[in-house]
Coordinates of C-alpha atoms in Angstrom, one line a residue:
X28 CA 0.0 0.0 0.0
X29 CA 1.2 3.6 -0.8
X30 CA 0.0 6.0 1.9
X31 CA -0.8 9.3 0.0
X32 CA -3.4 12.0 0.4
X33 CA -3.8 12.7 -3.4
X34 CA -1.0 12.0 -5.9
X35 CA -1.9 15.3 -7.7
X36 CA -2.2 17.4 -4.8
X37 CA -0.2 21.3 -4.9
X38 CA 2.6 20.7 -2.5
X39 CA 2.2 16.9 -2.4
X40 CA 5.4 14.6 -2.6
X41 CA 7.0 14.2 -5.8
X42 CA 5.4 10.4 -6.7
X43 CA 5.2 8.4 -10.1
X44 CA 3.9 5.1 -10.5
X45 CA 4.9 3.0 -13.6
X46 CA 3.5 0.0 -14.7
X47 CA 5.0 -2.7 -17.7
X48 CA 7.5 -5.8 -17.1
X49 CA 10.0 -5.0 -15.0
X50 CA 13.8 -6.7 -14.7
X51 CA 16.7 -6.5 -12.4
X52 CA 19.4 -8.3 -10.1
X53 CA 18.0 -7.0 -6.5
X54 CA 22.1 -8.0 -4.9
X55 CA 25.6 -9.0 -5.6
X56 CA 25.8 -12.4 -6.7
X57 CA 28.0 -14.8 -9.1
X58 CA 25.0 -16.5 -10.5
X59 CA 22.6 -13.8 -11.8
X60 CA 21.0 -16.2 -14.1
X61 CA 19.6 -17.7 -10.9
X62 CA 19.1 -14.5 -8.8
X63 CA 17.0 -11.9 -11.2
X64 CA 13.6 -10.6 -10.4
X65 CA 11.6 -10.4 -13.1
X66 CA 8.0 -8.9 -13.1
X67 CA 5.9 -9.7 -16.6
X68 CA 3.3 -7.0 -15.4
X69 CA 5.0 -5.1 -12.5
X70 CA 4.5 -1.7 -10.7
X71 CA 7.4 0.5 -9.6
X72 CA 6.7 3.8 -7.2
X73 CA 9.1 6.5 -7.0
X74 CA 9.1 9.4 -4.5
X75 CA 11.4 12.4 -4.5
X76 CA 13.8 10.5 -7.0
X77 CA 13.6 7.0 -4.9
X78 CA 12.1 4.1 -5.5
X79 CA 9.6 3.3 -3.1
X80 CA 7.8 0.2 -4.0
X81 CA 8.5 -2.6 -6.4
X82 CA 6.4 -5.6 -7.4
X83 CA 3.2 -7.1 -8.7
X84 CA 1.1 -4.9 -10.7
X85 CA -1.9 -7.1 -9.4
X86 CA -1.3 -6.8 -6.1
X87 CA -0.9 -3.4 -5.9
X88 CA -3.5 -2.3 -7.7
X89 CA -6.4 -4.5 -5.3
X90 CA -5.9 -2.0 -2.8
X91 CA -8.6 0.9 -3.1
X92 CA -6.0 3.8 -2.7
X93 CA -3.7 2.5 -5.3
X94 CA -6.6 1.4 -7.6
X95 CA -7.7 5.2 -7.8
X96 CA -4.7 6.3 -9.5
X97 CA -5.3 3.8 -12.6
X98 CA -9.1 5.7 -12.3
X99 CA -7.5 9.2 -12.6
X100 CA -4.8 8.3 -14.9
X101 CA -1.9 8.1 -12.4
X102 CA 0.1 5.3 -13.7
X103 CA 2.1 5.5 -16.7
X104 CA 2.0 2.3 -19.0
X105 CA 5.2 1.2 -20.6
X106 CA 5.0 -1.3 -23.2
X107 CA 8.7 -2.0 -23.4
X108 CA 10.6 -3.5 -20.7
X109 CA 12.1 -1.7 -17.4
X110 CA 15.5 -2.8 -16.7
X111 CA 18.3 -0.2 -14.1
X112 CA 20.0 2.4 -16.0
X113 CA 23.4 1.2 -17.5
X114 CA 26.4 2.1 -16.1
X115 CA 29.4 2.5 -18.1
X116 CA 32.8 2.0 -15.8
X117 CA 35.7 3.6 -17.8
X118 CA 34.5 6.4 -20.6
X119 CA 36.7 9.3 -22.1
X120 CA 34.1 12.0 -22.8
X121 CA 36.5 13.8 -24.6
X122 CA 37.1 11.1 -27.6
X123 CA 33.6 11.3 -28.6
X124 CA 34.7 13.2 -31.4
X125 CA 36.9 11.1 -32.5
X126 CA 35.3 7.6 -32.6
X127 CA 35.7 5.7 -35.2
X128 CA 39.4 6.7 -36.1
X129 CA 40.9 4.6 -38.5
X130 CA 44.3 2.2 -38.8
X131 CA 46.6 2.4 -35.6
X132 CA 47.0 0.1 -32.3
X133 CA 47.2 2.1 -28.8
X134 CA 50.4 3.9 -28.4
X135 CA 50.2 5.4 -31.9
X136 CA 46.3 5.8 -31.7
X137 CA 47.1 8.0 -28.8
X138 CA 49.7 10.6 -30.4
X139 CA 47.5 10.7 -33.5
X140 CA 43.9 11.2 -32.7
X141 CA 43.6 11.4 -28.8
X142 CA 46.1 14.0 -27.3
X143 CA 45.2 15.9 -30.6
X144 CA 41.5 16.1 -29.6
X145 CA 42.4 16.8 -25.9
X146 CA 44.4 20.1 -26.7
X147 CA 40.9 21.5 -28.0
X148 CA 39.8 21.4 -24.2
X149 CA 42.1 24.4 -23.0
X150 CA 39.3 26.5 -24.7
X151 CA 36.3 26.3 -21.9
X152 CA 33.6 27.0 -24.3
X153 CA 34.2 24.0 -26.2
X154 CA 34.6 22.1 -23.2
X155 CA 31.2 22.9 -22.0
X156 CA 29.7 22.4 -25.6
X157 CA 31.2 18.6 -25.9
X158 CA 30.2 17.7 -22.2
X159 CA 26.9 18.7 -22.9
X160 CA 26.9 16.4 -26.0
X161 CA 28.4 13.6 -24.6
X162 CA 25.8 13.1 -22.2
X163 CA 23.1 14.1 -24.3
X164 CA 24.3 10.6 -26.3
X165 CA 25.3 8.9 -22.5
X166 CA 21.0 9.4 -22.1
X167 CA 20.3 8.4 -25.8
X168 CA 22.2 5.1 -25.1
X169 CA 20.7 4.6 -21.9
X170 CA 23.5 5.5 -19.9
X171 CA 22.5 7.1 -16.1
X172 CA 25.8 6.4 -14.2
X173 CA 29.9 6.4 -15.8
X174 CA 33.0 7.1 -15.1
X175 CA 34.1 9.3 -16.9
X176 CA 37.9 10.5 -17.6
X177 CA 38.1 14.7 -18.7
X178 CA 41.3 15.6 -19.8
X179 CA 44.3 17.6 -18.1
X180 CA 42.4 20.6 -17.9
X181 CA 40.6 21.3 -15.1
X182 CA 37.6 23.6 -17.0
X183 CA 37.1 20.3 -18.6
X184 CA 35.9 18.7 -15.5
X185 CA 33.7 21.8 -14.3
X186 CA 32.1 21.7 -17.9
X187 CA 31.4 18.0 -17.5
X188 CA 30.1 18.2 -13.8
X189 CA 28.1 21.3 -14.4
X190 CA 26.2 19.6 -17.3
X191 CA 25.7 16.4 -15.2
X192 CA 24.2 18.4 -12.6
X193 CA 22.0 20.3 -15.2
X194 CA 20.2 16.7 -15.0
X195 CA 20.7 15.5 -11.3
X196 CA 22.7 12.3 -13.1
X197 CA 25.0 10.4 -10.8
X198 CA 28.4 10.7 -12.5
X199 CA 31.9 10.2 -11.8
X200 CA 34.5 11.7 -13.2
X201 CA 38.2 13.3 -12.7
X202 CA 40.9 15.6 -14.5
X203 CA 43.7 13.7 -16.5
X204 CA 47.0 14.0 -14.7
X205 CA 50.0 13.6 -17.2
X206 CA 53.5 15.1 -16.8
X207 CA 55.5 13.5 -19.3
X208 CA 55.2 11.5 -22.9
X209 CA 52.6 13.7 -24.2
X210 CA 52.1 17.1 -26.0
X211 CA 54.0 20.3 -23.8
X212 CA 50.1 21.7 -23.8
X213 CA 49.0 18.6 -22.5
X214 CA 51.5 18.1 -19.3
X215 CA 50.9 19.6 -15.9
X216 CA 52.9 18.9 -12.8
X217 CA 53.2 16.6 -10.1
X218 CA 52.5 19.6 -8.0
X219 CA 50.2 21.4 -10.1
X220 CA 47.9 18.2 -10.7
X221 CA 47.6 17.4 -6.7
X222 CA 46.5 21.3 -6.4
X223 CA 44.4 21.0 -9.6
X224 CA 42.5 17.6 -8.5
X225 CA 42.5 18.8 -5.0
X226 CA 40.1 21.7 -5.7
X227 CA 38.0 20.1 -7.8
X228 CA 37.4 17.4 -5.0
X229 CA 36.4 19.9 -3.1
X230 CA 34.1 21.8 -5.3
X231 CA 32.5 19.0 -6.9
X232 CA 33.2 15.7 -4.8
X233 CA 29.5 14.8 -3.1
X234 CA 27.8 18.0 -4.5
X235 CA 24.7 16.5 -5.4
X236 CA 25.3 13.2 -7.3
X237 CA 28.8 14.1 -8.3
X238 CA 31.7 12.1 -7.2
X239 CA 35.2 12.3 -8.4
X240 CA 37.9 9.8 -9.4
X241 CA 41.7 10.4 -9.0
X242 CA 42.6 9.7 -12.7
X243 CA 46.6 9.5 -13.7
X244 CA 45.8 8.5 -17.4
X245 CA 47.9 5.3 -17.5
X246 CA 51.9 4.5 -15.9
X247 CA 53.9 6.2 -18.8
X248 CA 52.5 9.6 -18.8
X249 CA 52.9 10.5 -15.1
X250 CA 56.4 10.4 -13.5
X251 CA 57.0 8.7 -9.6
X252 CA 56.6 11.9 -8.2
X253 CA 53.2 12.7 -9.8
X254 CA 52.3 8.6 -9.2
X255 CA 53.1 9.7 -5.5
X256 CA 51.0 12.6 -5.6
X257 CA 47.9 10.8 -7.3
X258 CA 48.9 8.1 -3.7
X259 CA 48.4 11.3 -1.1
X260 CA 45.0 12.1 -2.8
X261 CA 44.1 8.8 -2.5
X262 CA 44.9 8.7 1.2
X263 CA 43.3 12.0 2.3
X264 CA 40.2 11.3 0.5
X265 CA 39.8 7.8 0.8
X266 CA 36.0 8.0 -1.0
X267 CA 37.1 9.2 -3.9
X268 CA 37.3 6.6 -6.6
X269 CA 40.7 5.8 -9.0
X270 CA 40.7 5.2 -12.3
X271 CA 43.0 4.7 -14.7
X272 CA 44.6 1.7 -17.4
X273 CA 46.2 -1.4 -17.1
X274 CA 47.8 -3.4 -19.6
X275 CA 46.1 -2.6 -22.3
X276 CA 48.4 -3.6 -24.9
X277 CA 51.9 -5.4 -25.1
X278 CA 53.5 -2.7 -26.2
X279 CA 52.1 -0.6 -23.5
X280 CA 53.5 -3.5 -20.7
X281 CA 56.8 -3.2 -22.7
X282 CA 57.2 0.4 -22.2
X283 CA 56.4 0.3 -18.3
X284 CA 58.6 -2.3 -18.1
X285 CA 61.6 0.0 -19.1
X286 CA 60.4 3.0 -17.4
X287 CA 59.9 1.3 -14.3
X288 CA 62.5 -1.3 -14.2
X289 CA 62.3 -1.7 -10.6
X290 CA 58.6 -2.7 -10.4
X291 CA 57.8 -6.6 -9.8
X292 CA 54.7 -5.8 -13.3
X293 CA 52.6 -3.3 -14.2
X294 CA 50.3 -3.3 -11.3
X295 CA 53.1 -3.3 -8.5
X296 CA 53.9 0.4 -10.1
X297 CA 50.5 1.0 -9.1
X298 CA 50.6 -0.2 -5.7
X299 CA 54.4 1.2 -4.5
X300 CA 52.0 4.9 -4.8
X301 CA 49.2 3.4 -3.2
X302 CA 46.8 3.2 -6.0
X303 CA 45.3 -0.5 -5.5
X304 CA 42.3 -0.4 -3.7
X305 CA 38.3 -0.7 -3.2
X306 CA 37.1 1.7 -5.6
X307 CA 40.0 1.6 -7.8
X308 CA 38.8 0.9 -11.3
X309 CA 41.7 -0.4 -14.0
X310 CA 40.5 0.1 -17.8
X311 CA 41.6 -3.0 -19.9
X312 CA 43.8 -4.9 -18.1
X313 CA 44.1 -7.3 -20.7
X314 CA 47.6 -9.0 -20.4
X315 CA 48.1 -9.6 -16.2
X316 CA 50.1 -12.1 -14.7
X317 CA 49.2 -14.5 -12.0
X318 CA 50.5 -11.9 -9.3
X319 CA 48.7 -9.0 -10.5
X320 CA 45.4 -11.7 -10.7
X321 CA 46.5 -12.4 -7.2
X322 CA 47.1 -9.2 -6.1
X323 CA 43.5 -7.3 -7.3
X324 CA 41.3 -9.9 -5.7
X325 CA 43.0 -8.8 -2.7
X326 CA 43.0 -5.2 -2.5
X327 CA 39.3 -5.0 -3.9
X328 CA 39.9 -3.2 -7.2
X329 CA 37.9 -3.9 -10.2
X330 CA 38.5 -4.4 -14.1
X331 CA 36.8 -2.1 -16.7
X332 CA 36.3 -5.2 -19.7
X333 CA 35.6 -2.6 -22.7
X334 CA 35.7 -5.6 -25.5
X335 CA 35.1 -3.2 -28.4
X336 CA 37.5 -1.0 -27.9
X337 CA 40.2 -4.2 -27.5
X338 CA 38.8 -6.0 -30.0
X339 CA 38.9 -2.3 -32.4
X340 CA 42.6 -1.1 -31.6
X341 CA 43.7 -5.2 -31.9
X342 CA 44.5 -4.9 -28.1
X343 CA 44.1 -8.5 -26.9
X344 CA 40.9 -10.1 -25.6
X345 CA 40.3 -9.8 -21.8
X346 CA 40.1 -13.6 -19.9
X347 CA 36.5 -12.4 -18.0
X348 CA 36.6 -15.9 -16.8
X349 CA 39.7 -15.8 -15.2
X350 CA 39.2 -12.5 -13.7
X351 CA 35.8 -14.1 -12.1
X352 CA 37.5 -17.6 -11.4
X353 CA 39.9 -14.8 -8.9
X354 CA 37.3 -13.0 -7.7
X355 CA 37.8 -9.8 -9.2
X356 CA 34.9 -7.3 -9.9
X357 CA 34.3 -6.5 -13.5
X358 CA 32.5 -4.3 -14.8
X359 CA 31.4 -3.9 -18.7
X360 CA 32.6 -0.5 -20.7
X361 CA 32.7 1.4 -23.6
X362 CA 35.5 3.3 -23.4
X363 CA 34.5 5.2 -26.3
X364 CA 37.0 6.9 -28.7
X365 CA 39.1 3.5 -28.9
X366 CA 35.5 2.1 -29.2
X367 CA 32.9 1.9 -31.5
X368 CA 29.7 2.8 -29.5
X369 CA 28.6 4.3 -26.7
X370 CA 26.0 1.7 -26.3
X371 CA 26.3 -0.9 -23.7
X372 CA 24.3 -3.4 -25.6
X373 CA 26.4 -2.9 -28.6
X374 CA 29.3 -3.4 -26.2
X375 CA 27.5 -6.8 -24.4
X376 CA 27.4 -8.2 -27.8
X377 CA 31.5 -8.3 -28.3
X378 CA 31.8 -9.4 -25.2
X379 CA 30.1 -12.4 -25.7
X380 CA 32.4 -12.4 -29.3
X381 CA 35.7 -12.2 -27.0
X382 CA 34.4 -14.8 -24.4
X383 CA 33.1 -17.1 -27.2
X384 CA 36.8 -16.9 -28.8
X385 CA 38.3 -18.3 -25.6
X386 CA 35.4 -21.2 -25.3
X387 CA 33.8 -19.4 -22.5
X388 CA 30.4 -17.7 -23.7
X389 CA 29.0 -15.5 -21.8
X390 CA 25.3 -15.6 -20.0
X391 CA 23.2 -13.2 -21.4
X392 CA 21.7 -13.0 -17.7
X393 CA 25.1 -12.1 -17.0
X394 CA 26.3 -9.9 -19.3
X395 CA 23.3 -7.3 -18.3
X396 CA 24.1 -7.7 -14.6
X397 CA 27.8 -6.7 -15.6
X398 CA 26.5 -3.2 -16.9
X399 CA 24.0 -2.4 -14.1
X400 CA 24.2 -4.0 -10.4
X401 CA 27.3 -5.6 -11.4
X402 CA 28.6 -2.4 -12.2
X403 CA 27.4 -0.9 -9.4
X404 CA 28.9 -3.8 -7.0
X405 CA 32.3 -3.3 -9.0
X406 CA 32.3 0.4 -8.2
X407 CA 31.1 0.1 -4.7
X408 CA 27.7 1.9 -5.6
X409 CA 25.2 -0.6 -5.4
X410 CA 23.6 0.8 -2.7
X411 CA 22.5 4.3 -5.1
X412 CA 22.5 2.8 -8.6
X413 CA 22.1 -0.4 -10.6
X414 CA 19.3 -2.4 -9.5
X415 CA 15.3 -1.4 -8.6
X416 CA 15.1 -2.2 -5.3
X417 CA 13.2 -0.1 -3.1
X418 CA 15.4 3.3 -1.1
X419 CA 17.8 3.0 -4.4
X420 CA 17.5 5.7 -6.8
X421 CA 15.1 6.0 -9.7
X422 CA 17.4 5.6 -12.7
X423 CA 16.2 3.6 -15.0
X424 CA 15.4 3.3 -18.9
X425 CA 12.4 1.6 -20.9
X426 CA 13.7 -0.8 -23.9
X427 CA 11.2 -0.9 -27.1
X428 CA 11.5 -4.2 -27.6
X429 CA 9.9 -3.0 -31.6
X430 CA 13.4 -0.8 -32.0
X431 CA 13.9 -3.1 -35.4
X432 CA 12.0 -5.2 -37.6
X433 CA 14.7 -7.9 -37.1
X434 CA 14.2 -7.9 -33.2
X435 CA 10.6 -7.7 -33.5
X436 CA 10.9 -11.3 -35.6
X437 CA 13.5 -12.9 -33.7
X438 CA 12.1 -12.6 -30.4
X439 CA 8.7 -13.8 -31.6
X440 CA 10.5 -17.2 -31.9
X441 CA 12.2 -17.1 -28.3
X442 CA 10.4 -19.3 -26.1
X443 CA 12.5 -18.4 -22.7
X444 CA 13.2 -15.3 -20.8
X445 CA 16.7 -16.3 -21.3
X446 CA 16.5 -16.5 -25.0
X447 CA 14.5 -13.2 -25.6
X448 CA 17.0 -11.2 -23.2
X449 CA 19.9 -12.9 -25.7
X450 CA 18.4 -11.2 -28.6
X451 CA 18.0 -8.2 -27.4
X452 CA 21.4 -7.7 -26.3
X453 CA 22.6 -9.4 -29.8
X454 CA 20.6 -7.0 -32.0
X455 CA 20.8 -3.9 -29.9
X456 CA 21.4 -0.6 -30.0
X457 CA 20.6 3.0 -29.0
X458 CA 17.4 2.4 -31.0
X459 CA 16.5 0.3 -27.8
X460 CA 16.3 3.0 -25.8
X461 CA 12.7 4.5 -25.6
X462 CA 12.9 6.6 -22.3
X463 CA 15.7 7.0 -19.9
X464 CA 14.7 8.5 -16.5
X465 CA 16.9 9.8 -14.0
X466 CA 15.8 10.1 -10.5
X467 CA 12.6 9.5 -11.7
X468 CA 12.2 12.0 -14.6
X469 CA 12.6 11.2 -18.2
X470 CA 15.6 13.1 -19.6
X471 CA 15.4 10.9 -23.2
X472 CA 12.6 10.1 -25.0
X473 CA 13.3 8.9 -28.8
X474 CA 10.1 9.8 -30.5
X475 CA 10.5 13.5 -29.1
X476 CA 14.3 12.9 -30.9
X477 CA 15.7 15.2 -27.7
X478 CA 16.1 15.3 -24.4
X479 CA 13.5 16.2 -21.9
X480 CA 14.4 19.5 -20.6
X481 CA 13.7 20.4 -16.6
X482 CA 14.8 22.2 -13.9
X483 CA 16.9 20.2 -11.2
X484 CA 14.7 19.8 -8.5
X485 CA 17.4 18.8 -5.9
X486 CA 18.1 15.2 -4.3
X487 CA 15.3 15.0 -1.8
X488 CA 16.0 11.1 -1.8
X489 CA 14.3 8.8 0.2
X490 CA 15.7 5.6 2.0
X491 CA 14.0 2.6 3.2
X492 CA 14.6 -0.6 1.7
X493 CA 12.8 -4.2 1.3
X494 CA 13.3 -7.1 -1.2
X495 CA 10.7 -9.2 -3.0
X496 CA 11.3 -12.7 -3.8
X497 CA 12.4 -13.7 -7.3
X498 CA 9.9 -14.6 -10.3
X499 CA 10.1 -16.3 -13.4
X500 CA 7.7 -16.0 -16.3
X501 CA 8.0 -17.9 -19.8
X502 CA 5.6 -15.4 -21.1
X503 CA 7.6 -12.7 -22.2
X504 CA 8.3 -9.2 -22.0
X505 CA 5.0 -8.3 -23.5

């Protein structure tokens, strides 16, 4: 039962109620194919950007109070499917531009198209116009939640924060620190990047939804001393997040290897600067060693697996089952500009393509949990984002399950949950999106081909919490 005096009442509490199928993964688990909760006709209320209640549609609605706001057209009907909000673990906004560059492997994609593109974001006006873009696609692809590297510049991470905020989206994100092996404009200093990232903890870390990530880009471009500096951030803001890159390429490994000839591997650079912990995310880390295995199940870090942008610059391909075998998080990304697509469905399907190549194929049950609680449990956020349970917050985005002709047809011969939510993450893309709602409030609707414009209303978030059990149905979406 909701207890409400009128839903439409002036001054009442801010409440929707939505109504269609309805799937999630309610809490960490290694077996999500065995622990989703799937509604075929459920009912999820939200007040003041938290979900309130989740569950059957039928139930619900017997009570008298609850069956008056189907008489006064109080419920929105969705005919798609309900699932969390994706959340993308390692994204350069910066390199939307330059997606889809053509013909070089990492170290020389880098010097041609990236740092390039990232000198444009010393001009603040640009800045502000390409964050604003970049998550005007992040909503179009269903995207509530990322982590998000800016680049060197600080303006670049106001620009990016200021837009999030514009749509009360929870967002992570941090300035580039480089002082060496990249463009002169491009370098700060081990000094100058502790002040820089300093100050923009403190403007923008927990304001709101925002939280910020330390972010040295990767072991080459930042000296000891600025490693050692990214280390004291870390330590006198132990809930900020990290993020940066791991052995992304052999070439890359190589090149550590010389610079840092004294390290044990690439991740024990890392760790001598006390980089290795919970809420330290590593992008790639394609080509680790047993140690480094070893040594990230330990120190609760997790792995961003961004399988199109490996499988685009000829990285390697990422052993997910080994990094699960460990017990290390992982967490599905796009990492855009070395990527092909923003979307996360686009990104589930190589995924499956680079764990099919190793004779490990992955669970389409567990491919979406790795882009939404998964995500969320990787990050340490699972308590905010990535699932539907009730006191968590109202992000999440409506799939038309119609988005093709050839999805339509194929999922007319599924005959399992399991075989329909395949499809869907095979033949996906943005067109899959119909609505994304953040906090509650749609902020992408594709028929209206733009986002939903609205004033930020503030956090005024809720927080109680309950669990329903888990149900099957071989009926469908529909």
């Amino acid at each position: 039962m909701i207890k409400h005096s009128s839903p439409f009442a002036s001054g009442a509490v801010q409440r929707s109620v939505h109504r269609g199928s309805i799937l999630h993964f309610p809490k960490r688990t290694n077996a999500p194919e065995s622990h989703y909760q799937y509604f075929s006709d459920g009912v999820m209320v939200i007040e003041n950007g938290r979900i309130q209640h989740l569950g059957e549609a039928h139930a619900f609605f017997q009570h008298p109070d609850n069956q008056q706001l189907l008489n006064y057209g109080g419920v929105e009907m969705h005919k798609g499917l309900l699932i969390p909000g994706m959340i993308d673990s390692h994204v350069h906004f910066p390199q939307i531009e330059m997606i889809a560059s053509y013909g070089s492997q990492l170290l020389e994609w880098l010097n041609t198209y990236t740092f390039p593109t990232e000198t444009q974001f010393a001009n603040e006006a640009y800045a502000k116009a390409q964050a604003a873009f970049f998550l005007d696609q992040l909503m179009a692809h269903g995207t509530t939640t990322a982590s998000v590297f800016a680049t060197v510049h600080s303006q670049s991470v106001d620009a990016f924060f200021s837009a999030a905020e514009t749509l009360d989206a929870r967002m992570i994100c941090g300035k580039v620190m480089m002082d060496r092996f990249c463009p002169a404009e491009l370098q700060d200093t081990p000094e100058q990047s502790y002040r820089d990232s300093k100050a923009l903890i403190e403007r923008w870390h927990h304001r709101g939804r925002a939280m910020y990530a330390i972010t040295p880009r990767f072991a080459p471009t930042s000296t000891p001393e600025q490693l050692a500096k990214a280390g004291q951030l870390a330590n006198e803001h132990p809930d900020t997040f990290i993020q940066t890159h791991l052995s992304e390429n052999l070439g890359e490994v190589a090149w550590v290897r010389e610079l840092y000839p004294e390290s044990q591997d690439y991740l024990s650079v890392y760790q001598a600067h006390d980089l290795v912990r919970d809420r330290a995310l590593f992008g790639h880390a394609i080509h680790l060693d047993a140690r480094e295995y070893q040594a990230l199940a330990a120190s609760g870090a997790s792995i961003s697996f961004c399988p199109s942008s490996n499988l685009f610059l000829g990285s390697g391909l990422f052993d997910y089952q080994r990094a699960k075998t460990e017990g290390i998080p992982v967490a599905i990304a796009s990492d855009v500009g070395a990527g092909t697509s923003l979307s996360l469905f686009a990104n589930q399907a190589d995924a499956y393509k680079v764990c099919q190549l190793q004779n490990t194929p992955l669970n389409p049950f567990e491919s979406l949990y790795l882009c939404t609680q998964g995500a969320a449990a990787a990050m340490g956020i699972d308590h905010l984002v990535g699932n539907l349970n009730p006191g968590s917050e109202a992000d999440f985005i409506e799939l038309d399950l119609m988005a093709s002709p050839m999805l339509q047809q194929r999922l007319l011969r599924c005959k399992t949950l399991r075989e329909q939510l395949f499809a869907i993450i095979t033949l996906s893309d943005e067109r899959i999106i119909e609505r994304t709602y953040v906090c509650g409030k749609a902020v992408y609707h594709k028929h209206a081909n733009k986002k939903f414009e609205h004033k930020k209303q503030g956090s005024q978030l809720c927080g109680h919490n309950s669990m329903n059990g888990l149900r099957y149905s071989s009926n469908g979406f529909m």
